[in-house]
PDB file of C-alpha atoms and ligand atoms in Angstrom:
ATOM      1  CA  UNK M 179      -1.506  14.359  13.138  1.00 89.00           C
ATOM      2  CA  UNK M 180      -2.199  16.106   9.653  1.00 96.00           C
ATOM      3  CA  UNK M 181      -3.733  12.885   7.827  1.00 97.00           C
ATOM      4  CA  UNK M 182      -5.665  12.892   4.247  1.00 98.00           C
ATOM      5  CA  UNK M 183      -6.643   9.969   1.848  1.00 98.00           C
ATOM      6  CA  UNK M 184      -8.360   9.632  -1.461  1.00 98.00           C
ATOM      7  CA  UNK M 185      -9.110   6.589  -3.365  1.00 98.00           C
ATOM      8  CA  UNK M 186     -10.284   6.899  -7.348  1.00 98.00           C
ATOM      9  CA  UNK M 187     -11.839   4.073  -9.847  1.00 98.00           C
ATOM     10  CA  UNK M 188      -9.311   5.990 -12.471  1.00 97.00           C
ATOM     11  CA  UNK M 189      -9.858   6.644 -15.870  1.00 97.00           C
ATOM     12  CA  UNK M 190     -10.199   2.438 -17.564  1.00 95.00           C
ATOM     13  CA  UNK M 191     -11.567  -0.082 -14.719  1.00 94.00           C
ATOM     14  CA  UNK M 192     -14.897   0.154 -14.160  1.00 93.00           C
ATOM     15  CA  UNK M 193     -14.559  -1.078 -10.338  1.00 95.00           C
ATOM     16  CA  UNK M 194     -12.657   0.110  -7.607  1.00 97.00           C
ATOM     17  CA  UNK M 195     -10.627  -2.641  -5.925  1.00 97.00           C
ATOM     18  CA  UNK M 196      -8.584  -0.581  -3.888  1.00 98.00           C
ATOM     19  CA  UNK M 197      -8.882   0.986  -0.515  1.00 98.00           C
ATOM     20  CA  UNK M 198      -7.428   2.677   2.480  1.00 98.00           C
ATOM     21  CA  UNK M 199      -8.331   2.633   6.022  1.00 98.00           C
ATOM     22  CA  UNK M 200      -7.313   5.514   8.571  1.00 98.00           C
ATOM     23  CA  UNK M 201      -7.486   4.500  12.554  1.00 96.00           C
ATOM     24  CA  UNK M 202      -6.296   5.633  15.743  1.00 90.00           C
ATOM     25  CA  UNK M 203      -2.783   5.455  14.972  1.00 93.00           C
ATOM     26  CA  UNK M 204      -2.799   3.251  12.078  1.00 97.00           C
ATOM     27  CA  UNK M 205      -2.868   3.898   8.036  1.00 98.00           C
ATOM     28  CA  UNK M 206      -3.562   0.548   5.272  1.00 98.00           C
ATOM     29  CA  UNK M 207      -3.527   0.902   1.625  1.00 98.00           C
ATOM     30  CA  UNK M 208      -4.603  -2.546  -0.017  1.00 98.00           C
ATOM     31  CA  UNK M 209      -5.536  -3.278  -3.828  1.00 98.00           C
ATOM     32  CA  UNK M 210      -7.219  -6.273  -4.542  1.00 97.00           C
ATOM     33  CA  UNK M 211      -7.693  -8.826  -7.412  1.00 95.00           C
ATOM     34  CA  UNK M 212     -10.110 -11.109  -8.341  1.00 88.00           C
ATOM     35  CA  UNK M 213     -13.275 -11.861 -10.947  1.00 80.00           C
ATOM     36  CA  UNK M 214     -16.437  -9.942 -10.893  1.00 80.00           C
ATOM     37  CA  UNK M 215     -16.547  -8.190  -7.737  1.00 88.00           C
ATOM     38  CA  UNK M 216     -14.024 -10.652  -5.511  1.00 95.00           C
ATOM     39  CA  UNK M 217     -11.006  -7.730  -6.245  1.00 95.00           C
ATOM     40  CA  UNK M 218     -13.066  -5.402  -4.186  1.00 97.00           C
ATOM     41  CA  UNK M 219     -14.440  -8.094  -1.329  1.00 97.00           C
ATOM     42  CA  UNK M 220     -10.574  -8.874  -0.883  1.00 98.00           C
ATOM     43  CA  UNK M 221      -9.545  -5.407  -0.010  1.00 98.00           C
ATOM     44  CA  UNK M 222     -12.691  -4.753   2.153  1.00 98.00           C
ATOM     45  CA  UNK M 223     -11.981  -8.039   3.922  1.00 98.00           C
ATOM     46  CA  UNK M 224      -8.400  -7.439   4.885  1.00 98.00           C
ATOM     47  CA  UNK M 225      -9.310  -3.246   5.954  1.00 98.00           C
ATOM     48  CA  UNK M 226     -12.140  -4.320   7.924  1.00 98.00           C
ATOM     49  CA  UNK M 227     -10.441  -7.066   9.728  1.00 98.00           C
ATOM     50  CA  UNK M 228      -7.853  -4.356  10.561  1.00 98.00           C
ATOM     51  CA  UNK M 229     -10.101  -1.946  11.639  1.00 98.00           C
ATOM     52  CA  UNK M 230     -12.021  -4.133  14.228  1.00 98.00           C
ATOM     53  CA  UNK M 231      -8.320  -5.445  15.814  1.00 97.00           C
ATOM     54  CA  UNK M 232      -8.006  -4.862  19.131  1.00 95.00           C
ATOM     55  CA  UNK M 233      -4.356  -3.418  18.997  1.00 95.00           C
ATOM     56  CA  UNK M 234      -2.642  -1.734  21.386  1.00 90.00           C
ATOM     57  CA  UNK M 235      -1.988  -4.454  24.221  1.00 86.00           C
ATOM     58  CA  UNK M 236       0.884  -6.324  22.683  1.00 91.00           C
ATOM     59  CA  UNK M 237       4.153  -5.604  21.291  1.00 95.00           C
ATOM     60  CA  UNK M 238       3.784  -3.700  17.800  1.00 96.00           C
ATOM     61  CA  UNK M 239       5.368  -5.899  15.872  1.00 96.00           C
ATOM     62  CA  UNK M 240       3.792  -9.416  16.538  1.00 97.00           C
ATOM     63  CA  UNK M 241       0.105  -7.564  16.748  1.00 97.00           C
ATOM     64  CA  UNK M 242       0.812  -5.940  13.096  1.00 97.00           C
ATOM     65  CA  UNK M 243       1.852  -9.729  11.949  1.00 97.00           C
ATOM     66  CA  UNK M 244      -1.397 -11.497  13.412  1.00 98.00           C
ATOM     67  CA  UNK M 245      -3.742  -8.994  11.988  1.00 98.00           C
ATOM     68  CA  UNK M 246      -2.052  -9.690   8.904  1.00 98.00           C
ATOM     69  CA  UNK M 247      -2.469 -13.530   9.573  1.00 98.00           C
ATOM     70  CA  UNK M 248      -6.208 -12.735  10.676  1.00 98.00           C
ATOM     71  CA  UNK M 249      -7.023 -10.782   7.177  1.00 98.00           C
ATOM     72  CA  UNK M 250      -4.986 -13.398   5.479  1.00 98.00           C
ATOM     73  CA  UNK M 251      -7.685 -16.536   6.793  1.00 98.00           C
ATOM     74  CA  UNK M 252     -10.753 -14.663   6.768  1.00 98.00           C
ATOM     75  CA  UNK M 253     -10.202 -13.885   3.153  1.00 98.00           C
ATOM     76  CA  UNK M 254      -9.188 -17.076   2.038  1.00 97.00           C
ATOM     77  CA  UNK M 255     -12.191 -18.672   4.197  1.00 97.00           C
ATOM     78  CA  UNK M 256     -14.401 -16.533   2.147  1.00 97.00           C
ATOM     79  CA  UNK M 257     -12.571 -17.563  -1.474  1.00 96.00           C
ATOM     80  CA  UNK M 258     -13.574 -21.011  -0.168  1.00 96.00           C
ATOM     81  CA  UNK M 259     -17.059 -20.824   0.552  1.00 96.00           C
ATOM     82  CA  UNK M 260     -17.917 -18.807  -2.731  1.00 95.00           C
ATOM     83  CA  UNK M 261     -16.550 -20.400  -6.136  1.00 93.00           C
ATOM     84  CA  UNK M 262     -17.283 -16.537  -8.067  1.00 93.00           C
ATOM     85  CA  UNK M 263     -14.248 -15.621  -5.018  1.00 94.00           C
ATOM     86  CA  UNK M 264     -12.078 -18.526  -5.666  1.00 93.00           C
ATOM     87  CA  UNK M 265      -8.407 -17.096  -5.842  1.00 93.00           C
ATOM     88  CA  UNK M 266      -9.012 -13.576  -4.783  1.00 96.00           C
ATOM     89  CA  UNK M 267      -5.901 -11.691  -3.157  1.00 97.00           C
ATOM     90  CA  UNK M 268      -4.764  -8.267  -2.460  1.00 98.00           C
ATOM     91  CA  UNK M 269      -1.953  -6.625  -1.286  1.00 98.00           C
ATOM     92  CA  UNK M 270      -1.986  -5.186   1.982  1.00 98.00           C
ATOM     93  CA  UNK M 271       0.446  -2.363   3.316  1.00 98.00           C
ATOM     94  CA  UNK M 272       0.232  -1.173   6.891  1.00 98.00           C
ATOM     95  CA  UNK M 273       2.000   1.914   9.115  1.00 98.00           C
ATOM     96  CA  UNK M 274       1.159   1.063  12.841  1.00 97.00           C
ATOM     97  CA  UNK M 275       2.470   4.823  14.232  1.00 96.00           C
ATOM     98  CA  UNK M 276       3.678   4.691  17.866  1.00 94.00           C
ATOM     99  CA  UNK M 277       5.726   7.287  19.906  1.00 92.00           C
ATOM    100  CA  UNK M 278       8.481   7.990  17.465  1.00 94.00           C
ATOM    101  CA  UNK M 279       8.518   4.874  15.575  1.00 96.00           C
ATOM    102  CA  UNK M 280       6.246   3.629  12.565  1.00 97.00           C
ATOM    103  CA  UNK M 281       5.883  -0.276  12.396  1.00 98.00           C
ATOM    104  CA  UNK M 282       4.997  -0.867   9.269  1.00 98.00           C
ATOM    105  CA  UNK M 283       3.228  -4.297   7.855  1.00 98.00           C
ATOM    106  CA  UNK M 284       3.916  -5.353   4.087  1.00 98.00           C
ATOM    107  CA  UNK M 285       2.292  -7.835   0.941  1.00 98.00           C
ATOM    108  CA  UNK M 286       2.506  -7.217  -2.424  1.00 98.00           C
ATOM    109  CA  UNK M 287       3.079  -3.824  -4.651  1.00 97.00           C
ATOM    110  CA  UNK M 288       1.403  -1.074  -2.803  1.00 98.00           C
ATOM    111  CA  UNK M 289       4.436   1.492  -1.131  1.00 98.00           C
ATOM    112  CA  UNK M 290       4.904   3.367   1.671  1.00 98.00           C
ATOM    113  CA  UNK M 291       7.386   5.790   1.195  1.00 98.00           C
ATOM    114  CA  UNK M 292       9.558   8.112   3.827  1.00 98.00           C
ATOM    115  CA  UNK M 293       9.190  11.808   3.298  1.00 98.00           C
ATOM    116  CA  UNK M 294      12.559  13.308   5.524  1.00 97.00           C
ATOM    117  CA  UNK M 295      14.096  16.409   4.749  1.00 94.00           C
ATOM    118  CA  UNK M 296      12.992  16.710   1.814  1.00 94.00           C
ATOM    119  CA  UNK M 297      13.794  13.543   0.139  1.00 97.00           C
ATOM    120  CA  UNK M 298      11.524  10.803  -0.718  1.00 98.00           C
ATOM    121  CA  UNK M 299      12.728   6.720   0.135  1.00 98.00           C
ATOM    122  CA  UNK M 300      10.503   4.224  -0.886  1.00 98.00           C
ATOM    123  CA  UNK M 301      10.356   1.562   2.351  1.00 98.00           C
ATOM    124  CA  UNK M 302       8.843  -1.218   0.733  1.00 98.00           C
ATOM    125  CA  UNK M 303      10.120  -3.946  -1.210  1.00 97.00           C
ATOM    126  CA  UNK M 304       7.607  -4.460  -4.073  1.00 97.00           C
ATOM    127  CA  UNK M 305       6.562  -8.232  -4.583  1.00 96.00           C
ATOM    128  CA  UNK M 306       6.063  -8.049  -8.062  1.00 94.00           C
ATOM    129  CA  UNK M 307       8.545 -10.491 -10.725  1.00 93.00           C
ATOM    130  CA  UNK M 308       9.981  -7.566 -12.246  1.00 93.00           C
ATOM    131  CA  UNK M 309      10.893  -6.345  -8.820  1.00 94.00           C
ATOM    132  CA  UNK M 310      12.243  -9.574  -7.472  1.00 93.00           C
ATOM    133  CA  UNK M 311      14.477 -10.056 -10.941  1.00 94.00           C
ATOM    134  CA  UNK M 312      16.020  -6.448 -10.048  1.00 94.00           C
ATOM    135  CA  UNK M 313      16.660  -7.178  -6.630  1.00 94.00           C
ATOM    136  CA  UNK M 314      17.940 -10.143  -7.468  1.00 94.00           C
ATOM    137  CA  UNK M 315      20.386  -8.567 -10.116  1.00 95.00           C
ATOM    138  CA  UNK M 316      19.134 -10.552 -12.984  1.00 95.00           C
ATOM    139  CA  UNK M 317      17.325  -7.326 -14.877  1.00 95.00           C
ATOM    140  CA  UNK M 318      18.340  -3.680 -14.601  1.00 94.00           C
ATOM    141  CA  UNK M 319      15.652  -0.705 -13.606  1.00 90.00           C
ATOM    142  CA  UNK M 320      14.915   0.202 -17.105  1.00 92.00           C
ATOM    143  CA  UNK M 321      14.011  -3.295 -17.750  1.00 93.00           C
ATOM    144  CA  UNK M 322      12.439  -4.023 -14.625  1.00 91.00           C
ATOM    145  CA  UNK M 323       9.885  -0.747 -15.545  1.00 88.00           C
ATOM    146  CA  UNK M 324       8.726  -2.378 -19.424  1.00 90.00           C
ATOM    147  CA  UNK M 325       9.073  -6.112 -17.855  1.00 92.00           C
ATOM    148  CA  UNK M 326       5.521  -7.945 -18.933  1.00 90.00           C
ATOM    149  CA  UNK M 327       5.288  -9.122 -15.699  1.00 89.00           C
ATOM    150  CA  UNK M 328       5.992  -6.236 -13.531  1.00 87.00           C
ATOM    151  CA  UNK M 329       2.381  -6.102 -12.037  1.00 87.00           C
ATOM    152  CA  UNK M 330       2.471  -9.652 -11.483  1.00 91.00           C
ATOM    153  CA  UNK M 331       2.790 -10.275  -7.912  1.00 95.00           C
ATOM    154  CA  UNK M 332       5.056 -12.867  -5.924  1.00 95.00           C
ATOM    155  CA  UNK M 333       2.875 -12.242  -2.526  1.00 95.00           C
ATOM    156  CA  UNK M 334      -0.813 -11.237  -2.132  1.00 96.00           C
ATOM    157  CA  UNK M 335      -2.849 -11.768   0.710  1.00 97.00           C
ATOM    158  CA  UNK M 336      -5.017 -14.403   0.788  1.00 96.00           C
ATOM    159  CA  UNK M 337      -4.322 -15.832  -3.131  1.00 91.00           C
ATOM    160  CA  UNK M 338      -1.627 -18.692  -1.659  1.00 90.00           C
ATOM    161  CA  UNK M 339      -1.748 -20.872   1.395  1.00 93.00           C
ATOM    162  CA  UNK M 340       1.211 -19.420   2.692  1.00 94.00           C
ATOM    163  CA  UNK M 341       1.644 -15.758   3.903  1.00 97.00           C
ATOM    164  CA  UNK M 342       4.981 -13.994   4.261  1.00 97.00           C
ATOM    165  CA  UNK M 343       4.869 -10.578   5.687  1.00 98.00           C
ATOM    166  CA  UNK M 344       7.612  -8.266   5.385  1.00 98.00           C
ATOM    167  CA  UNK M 345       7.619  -5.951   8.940  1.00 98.00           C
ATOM    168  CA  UNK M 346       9.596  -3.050   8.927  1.00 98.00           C
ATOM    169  CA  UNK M 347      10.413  -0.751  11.232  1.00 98.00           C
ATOM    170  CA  UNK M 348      11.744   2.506  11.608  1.00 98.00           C
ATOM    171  CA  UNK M 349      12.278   5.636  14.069  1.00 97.00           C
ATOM    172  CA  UNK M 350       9.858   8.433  13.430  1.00 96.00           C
ATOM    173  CA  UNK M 351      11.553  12.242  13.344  1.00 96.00           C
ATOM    174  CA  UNK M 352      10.102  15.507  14.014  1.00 94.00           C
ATOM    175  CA  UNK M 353       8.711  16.725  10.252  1.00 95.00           C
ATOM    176  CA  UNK M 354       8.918  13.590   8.868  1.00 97.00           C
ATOM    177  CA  UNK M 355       5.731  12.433   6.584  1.00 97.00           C
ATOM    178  CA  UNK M 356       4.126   8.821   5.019  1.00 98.00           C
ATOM    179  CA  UNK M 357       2.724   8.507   1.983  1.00 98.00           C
ATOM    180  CA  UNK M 358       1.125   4.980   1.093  1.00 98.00           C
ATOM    181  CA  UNK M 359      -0.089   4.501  -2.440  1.00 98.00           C
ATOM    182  CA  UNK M 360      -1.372   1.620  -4.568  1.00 98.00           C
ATOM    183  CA  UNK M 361       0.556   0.878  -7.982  1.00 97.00           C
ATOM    184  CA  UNK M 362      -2.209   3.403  -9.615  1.00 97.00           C
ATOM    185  CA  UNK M 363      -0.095   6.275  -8.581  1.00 98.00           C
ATOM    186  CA  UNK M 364       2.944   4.739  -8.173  1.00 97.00           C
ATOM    187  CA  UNK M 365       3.213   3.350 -11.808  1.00 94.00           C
ATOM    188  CA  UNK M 366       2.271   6.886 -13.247  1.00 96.00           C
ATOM    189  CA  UNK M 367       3.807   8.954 -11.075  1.00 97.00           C
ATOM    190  CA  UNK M 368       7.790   8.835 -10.259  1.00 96.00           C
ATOM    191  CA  UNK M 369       9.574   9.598  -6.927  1.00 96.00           C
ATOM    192  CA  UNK M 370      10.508  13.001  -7.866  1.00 97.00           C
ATOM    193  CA  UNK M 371       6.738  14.261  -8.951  1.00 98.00           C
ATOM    194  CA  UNK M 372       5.625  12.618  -6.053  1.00 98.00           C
ATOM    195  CA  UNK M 373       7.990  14.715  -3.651  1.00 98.00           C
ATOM    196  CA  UNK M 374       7.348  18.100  -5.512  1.00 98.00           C
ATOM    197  CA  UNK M 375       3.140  17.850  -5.135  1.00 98.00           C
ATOM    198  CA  UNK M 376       4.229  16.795  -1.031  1.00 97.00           C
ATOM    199  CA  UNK M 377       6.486  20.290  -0.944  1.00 96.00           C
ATOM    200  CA  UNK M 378       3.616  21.986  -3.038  1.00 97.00           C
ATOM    201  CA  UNK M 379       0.684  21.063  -1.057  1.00 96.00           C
ATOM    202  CA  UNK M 380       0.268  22.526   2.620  1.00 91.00           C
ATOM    203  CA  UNK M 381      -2.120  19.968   4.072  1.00 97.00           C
ATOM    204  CA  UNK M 382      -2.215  15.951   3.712  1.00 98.00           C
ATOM    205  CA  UNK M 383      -5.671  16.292   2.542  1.00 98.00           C
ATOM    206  CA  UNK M 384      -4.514  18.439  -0.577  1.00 98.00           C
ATOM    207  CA  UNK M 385      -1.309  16.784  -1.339  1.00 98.00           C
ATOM    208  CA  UNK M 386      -3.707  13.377  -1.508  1.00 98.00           C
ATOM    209  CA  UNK M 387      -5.832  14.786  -3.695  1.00 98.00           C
ATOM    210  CA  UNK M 388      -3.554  16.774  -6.249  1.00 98.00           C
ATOM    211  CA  UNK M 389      -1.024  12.738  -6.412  1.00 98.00           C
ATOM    212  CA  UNK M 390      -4.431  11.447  -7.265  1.00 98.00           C
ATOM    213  CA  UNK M 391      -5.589  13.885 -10.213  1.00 98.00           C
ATOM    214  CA  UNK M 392      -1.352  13.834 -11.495  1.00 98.00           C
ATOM    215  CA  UNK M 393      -2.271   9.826 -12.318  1.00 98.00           C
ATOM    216  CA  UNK M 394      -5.516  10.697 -13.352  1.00 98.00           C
ATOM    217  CA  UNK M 395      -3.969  13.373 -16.043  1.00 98.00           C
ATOM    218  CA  UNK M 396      -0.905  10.823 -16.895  1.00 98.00           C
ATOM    219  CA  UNK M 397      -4.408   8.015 -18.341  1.00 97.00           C
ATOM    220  CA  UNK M 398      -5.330   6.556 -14.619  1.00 97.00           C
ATOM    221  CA  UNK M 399      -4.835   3.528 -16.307  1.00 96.00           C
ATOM    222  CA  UNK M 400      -5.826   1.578 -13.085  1.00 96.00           C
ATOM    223  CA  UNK M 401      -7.624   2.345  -9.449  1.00 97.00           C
ATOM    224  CA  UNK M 402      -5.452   4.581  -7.598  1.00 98.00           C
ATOM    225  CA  UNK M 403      -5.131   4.999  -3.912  1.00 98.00           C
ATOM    226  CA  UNK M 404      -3.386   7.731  -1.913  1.00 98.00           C
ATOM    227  CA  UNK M 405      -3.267   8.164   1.866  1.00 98.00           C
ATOM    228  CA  UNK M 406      -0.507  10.901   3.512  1.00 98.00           C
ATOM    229  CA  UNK M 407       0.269  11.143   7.121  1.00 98.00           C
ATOM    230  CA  UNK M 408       2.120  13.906   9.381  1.00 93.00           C
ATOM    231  CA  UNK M 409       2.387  12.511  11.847  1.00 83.00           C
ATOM    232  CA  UNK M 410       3.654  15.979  14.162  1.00 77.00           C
TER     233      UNK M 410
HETATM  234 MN1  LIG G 545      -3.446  -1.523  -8.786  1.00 96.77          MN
END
């Protein structure tokens, strides 16, 4: 598998609260929020947690769910021993790649899009109240993009008691790719620039890099994460 990541503070913040983590057969991209430095604990937290699972044993799904749960607790059992952590969340957007299927784990705003013959399909449903007004036909797409509270999320790890995880699934073809970004590209950077730096670039690695420096040159307003996968 042909798999490259790259994570930038951008151009404005002056911390890095996203990350990525790349496994045996597993990709994360997870952006987190919080005061001081609790943004960046929150999206350690949840990557570590995933990267010490013991998957594998189980049925995709239900594993991919309880190391979701098991981010979800340990971060929230750190907000509550540390006041300077109180309320810190992140999302959290998994690909769990078996044998010609992806099982894919989802909180929050990050994406992981579908790259198949040559078109682009975003797979995630963003948890943001712009995105939950469009979906739910209340605003149209050109007002869900200028909506004040389109980067306000309706689902973060560890912020809320409760945890609902999206899990997705989907057959994986010969050629396909992933791509997994945090809103720093995604908010910059639309579906058909993304696409054209994928056809451009010949390896993961370089495609990463070159969707990373188009948000940097468009004001890399925020953190920006990039991880691309493929898989064959
Ligand atoms: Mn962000």
């Amino acid at each position: 598998m042909d798999v490259g990541a790259r994570t930038h503070v951008g151009k404005v913040r002056r911390n890095n609260e996203d990350g990525y983590l790349i496994r045996d057969g597993l990709l994360a991209v997870a952006d987190g929020m919080g005061g001081h430095r609790a943004g960046e604990i929150a999206s350690g937290t949840v990557l570590t947690v995933l990267r010490d699972f013991p998957f594998g044993s189980g049925e995709p799904a239900a594993e991919l769910e309880e190391a979701m749960r098991a981010a979800h607790a340990r971060v929230r059992q750190l907000a509550a021993e540390d006041a300077s952590m109180a309320g810190m969340g992140t999302t959290l957007t998994v690909a769990l790649l078996r044998p010609g299927r992806v099982h894919v784990g989802h909180v929050g705003d990050s994406r992981l899009y579908l790259w198949r013959r040559g078109e682009l399909r975003q797979m995630t449903a963003d948890h943001s109240v712009a995105a939950e007004l469009l979906r739910a036909g209340q605003i149209d797409e050109a007002a869900a993009r200028v909506h004040p509270h389109r980067h306000v999320l309706t689902r973060a790890i560890g912020a809320l008691p409760e945890l609902h995880v999206d899990l997705i699934e989907f057959p994986l073809e010969p050629g396909d790719g992933l791509l997994l970004c945090t809103d720093g590209l995604s908010s910059l950077v639309d579906e058909e620039d993304m696409l054209r730096v994928l056809v451009e670039h010949p390896t993961a690695q370089a495609a990463a890099d070159a969707l990373v420096q188009l948000a940097l040159a468009r004001g890399g307003i925020d953190n920006v994460t990039v991880v691309v996968a493929r898989p064959d």
